[in-house]
Amino acid sequence: MAKKKAYPLRINENVLAAMERWAADDLRSVNAQIEYVLRQALVKQGRVKLVEKVIVEVEDIEPPDGEEN
């Protein structure tokens, strides 16, 4: 997995509340949910290379550690 970099984010409180609810629904942390939404938007807009696009898709379907398909 690629190295992650910390980045401070200022966000509207209503947007954050919506992200918190969405993250809870998807059993993700808010940080992971924000990253997921950003990656999906980048793929949709063609802003990532094909290799990165495949990595995003694999990360989305990869089962949790210790579980098999």
Short mmCIF file of N, CA and C in Angstrom, two decimals:
data_model
loop_
_atom_site.label_atom_id
_atom_site.label_comp_id
_atom_site.label_asym_id
_atom_site.label_seq_id
_atom_site.Cartn_x
_atom_site.Cartn_y
_atom_site.Cartn_z
N MET A 1 0.84 -1.17 0.00
CA MET A 1 0.00 0.00 0.00
C MET A 1 0.89 1.24 0.00
N ALA A 2 0.45 2.27 -0.67
CA ALA A 2 1.21 3.51 -0.75
C ALA A 2 1.29 4.18 0.61
N LYS A 3 2.40 4.89 0.81
CA LYS A 3 2.59 5.63 2.05
C LYS A 3 1.56 6.74 2.12
N LYS A 4 1.02 6.97 3.30
CA LYS A 4 0.00 8.00 3.48
C LYS A 4 0.61 9.23 4.12
N LYS A 5 0.10 10.37 3.74
CA LYS A 5 0.59 11.64 4.25
C LYS A 5 -0.54 12.33 5.02
N ALA A 6 -0.20 12.86 6.19
CA ALA A 6 -1.18 13.61 6.98
C ALA A 6 -1.46 14.95 6.31
N TYR A 7 -2.73 15.37 6.33
CA TYR A 7 -3.12 16.63 5.72
C TYR A 7 -4.26 17.22 6.54
N PRO A 8 -4.06 18.43 7.08
CA PRO A 8 -5.16 19.05 7.84
C PRO A 8 -6.28 19.47 6.88
N LEU A 9 -7.50 19.29 7.29
CA LEU A 9 -8.64 19.59 6.43
C LEU A 9 -9.65 20.45 7.17
N ARG A 10 -9.98 21.57 6.59
CA ARG A 10 -11.07 22.40 7.12
C ARG A 10 -12.31 22.02 6.33
N ILE A 11 -13.38 21.73 7.04
CA ILE A 11 -14.57 21.21 6.37
C ILE A 11 -15.82 21.78 7.03
N ASN A 12 -16.81 22.05 6.24
CA ASN A 12 -18.10 22.53 6.73
C ASN A 12 -18.67 21.50 7.70
N GLU A 13 -19.22 21.98 8.82
CA GLU A 13 -19.69 21.03 9.83
C GLU A 13 -20.84 20.14 9.34
N ASN A 14 -21.67 20.64 8.45
CA ASN A 14 -22.75 19.82 7.91
C ASN A 14 -22.21 18.73 6.99
N VAL A 15 -21.19 19.07 6.22
CA VAL A 15 -20.56 18.08 5.34
C VAL A 15 -19.88 17.01 6.20
N LEU A 16 -19.20 17.44 7.25
CA LEU A 16 -18.54 16.48 8.14
C LEU A 16 -19.57 15.56 8.81
N ALA A 17 -20.68 16.12 9.26
CA ALA A 17 -21.71 15.30 9.88
C ALA A 17 -22.25 14.25 8.90
N ALA A 18 -22.44 14.66 7.65
CA ALA A 18 -22.92 13.72 6.63
C ALA A 18 -21.88 12.64 6.37
N MET A 19 -20.59 13.03 6.33
CA MET A 19 -19.52 12.04 6.13
C MET A 19 -19.45 11.08 7.31
N GLU A 20 -19.65 11.57 8.52
CA GLU A 20 -19.64 10.70 9.70
C GLU A 20 -20.75 9.67 9.63
N ARG A 21 -21.95 10.10 9.22
CA ARG A 21 -23.07 9.15 9.08
C ARG A 21 -22.78 8.12 8.00
N TRP A 22 -22.27 8.58 6.87
CA TRP A 22 -21.96 7.69 5.75
C TRP A 22 -20.88 6.70 6.15
N ALA A 23 -19.85 7.18 6.83
CA ALA A 23 -18.76 6.31 7.28
C ALA A 23 -19.30 5.24 8.23
N ALA A 24 -20.17 5.63 9.13
CA ALA A 24 -20.75 4.67 10.07
C ALA A 24 -21.58 3.62 9.31
N ASP A 25 -22.34 4.05 8.33
CA ASP A 25 -23.13 3.12 7.52
C ASP A 25 -22.25 2.11 6.79
N ASP A 26 -21.08 2.55 6.34
CA ASP A 26 -20.15 1.70 5.59
C ASP A 26 -19.10 1.03 6.47
N LEU A 27 -19.22 1.21 7.79
CA LEU A 27 -18.26 0.64 8.76
C LEU A 27 -16.83 1.06 8.46
N ARG A 28 -16.65 2.34 8.14
CA ARG A 28 -15.33 2.92 7.89
C ARG A 28 -15.10 4.05 8.88
N SER A 29 -13.83 4.41 9.05
CA SER A 29 -13.52 5.63 9.80
C SER A 29 -13.88 6.81 8.90
N VAL A 30 -14.06 7.97 9.50
CA VAL A 30 -14.36 9.16 8.71
C VAL A 30 -13.20 9.45 7.76
N ASN A 31 -11.98 9.30 8.24
CA ASN A 31 -10.81 9.53 7.39
C ASN A 31 -10.83 8.59 6.18
N ALA A 32 -11.09 7.32 6.41
CA ALA A 32 -11.14 6.35 5.31
C ALA A 32 -12.28 6.68 4.35
N GLN A 33 -13.41 7.15 4.87
CA GLN A 33 -14.55 7.50 4.02
C GLN A 33 -14.21 8.69 3.13
N ILE A 34 -13.57 9.70 3.71
CA ILE A 34 -13.18 10.88 2.93
C ILE A 34 -12.21 10.47 1.82
N GLU A 35 -11.23 9.62 2.16
CA GLU A 35 -10.27 9.17 1.16
C GLU A 35 -10.97 8.35 0.07
N TYR A 36 -11.92 7.51 0.44
CA TYR A 36 -12.68 6.71 -0.51
C TYR A 36 -13.43 7.61 -1.50
N VAL A 37 -14.12 8.61 -0.96
CA VAL A 37 -14.90 9.52 -1.81
C VAL A 37 -13.97 10.31 -2.74
N LEU A 38 -12.84 10.77 -2.22
CA LEU A 38 -11.89 11.50 -3.06
C LEU A 38 -11.34 10.61 -4.17
N ARG A 39 -10.98 9.37 -3.84
CA ARG A 39 -10.45 8.46 -4.86
C ARG A 39 -11.48 8.17 -5.94
N GLN A 40 -12.73 7.93 -5.53
CA GLN A 40 -13.78 7.66 -6.50
C GLN A 40 -13.98 8.85 -7.44
N ALA A 41 -13.94 10.06 -6.89
CA ALA A 41 -14.09 11.26 -7.71
C ALA A 41 -12.92 11.40 -8.68
N LEU A 42 -11.71 11.10 -8.23
CA LEU A 42 -10.53 11.17 -9.10
C LEU A 42 -10.63 10.17 -10.25
N VAL A 43 -11.07 8.97 -9.95
CA VAL A 43 -11.23 7.95 -10.99
C VAL A 43 -12.31 8.39 -11.98
N LYS A 44 -13.43 8.85 -11.47
CA LYS A 44 -14.55 9.26 -12.33
C LYS A 44 -14.15 10.39 -13.27
N GLN A 45 -13.33 11.30 -12.79
CA GLN A 45 -12.91 12.45 -13.60
C GLN A 45 -11.66 12.17 -14.44
N GLY A 46 -11.14 10.93 -14.35
CA GLY A 46 -9.97 10.58 -15.14
C GLY A 46 -8.69 11.25 -14.67
N ARG A 47 -8.61 11.55 -13.38
CA ARG A 47 -7.46 12.26 -12.83
C ARG A 47 -6.38 11.33 -12.28
N VAL A 48 -6.59 10.02 -12.34
CA VAL A 48 -5.57 9.08 -11.90
C VAL A 48 -5.19 8.20 -13.07
N LYS A 49 -3.96 7.69 -13.04
CA LYS A 49 -3.47 6.80 -14.10
C LYS A 49 -4.17 5.45 -13.99
N LEU A 50 -4.15 4.69 -15.06
CA LEU A 50 -4.82 3.39 -15.10
C LEU A 50 -4.32 2.48 -13.99
N VAL A 51 -3.02 2.45 -13.73
CA VAL A 51 -2.48 1.59 -12.67
C VAL A 51 -3.08 1.98 -11.33
N GLU A 52 -3.14 3.28 -11.04
CA GLU A 52 -3.73 3.74 -9.79
C GLU A 52 -5.21 3.38 -9.74
N LYS A 53 -5.89 3.44 -10.87
CA LYS A 53 -7.31 3.10 -10.95
C LYS A 53 -7.53 1.64 -10.56
N VAL A 54 -6.69 0.76 -11.04
CA VAL A 54 -6.79 -0.66 -10.71
C VAL A 54 -6.55 -0.86 -9.22
N ILE A 55 -5.56 -0.18 -8.66
CA ILE A 55 -5.28 -0.29 -7.22
C ILE A 55 -6.49 0.14 -6.42
N VAL A 56 -7.12 1.22 -6.80
CA VAL A 56 -8.32 1.70 -6.11
C VAL A 56 -9.40 0.64 -6.14
N GLU A 57 -9.62 0.02 -7.30
CA GLU A 57 -10.65 -1.00 -7.43
C GLU A 57 -10.32 -2.22 -6.59
N VAL A 58 -9.07 -2.64 -6.56
CA VAL A 58 -8.66 -3.80 -5.77
C VAL A 58 -8.82 -3.51 -4.29
N GLU A 59 -8.42 -2.32 -3.84
CA GLU A 59 -8.56 -1.97 -2.44
C GLU A 59 -10.03 -1.99 -2.02
N ASP A 60 -10.92 -1.59 -2.92
CA ASP A 60 -12.34 -1.55 -2.60
C ASP A 60 -12.94 -2.94 -2.43
N ILE A 61 -12.41 -3.96 -3.11
CA ILE A 61 -13.01 -5.29 -3.03
C ILE A 61 -12.19 -6.27 -2.20
N GLU A 62 -11.03 -5.85 -1.73
CA GLU A 62 -10.16 -6.74 -0.96
C GLU A 62 -10.82 -7.09 0.37
N PRO A 63 -10.92 -8.39 0.73
CA PRO A 63 -11.54 -8.77 2.00
C PRO A 63 -10.63 -8.39 3.17
N PRO A 64 -11.21 -8.21 4.36
CA PRO A 64 -10.40 -7.91 5.54
C PRO A 64 -9.38 -9.02 5.79
N ASP A 65 -8.28 -8.68 6.48
CA ASP A 65 -7.24 -9.66 6.79
C ASP A 65 -7.83 -10.89 7.46
N GLY A 66 -7.37 -12.04 7.02
CA GLY A 66 -7.80 -13.30 7.62
C GLY A 66 -9.06 -13.90 7.02
N GLU A 67 -9.75 -13.16 6.16
CA GLU A 67 -10.96 -13.68 5.54
C GLU A 67 -10.68 -14.06 4.10
N GLU A 68 -11.36 -15.08 3.63
CA GLU A 68 -11.24 -15.51 2.24
C GLU A 68 -12.48 -15.10 1.48
N ASN A 69 -12.37 -15.03 0.13
CA ASN A 69 -13.52 -14.68 -0.71
C ASN A 69 -14.59 -15.72 -0.64
#
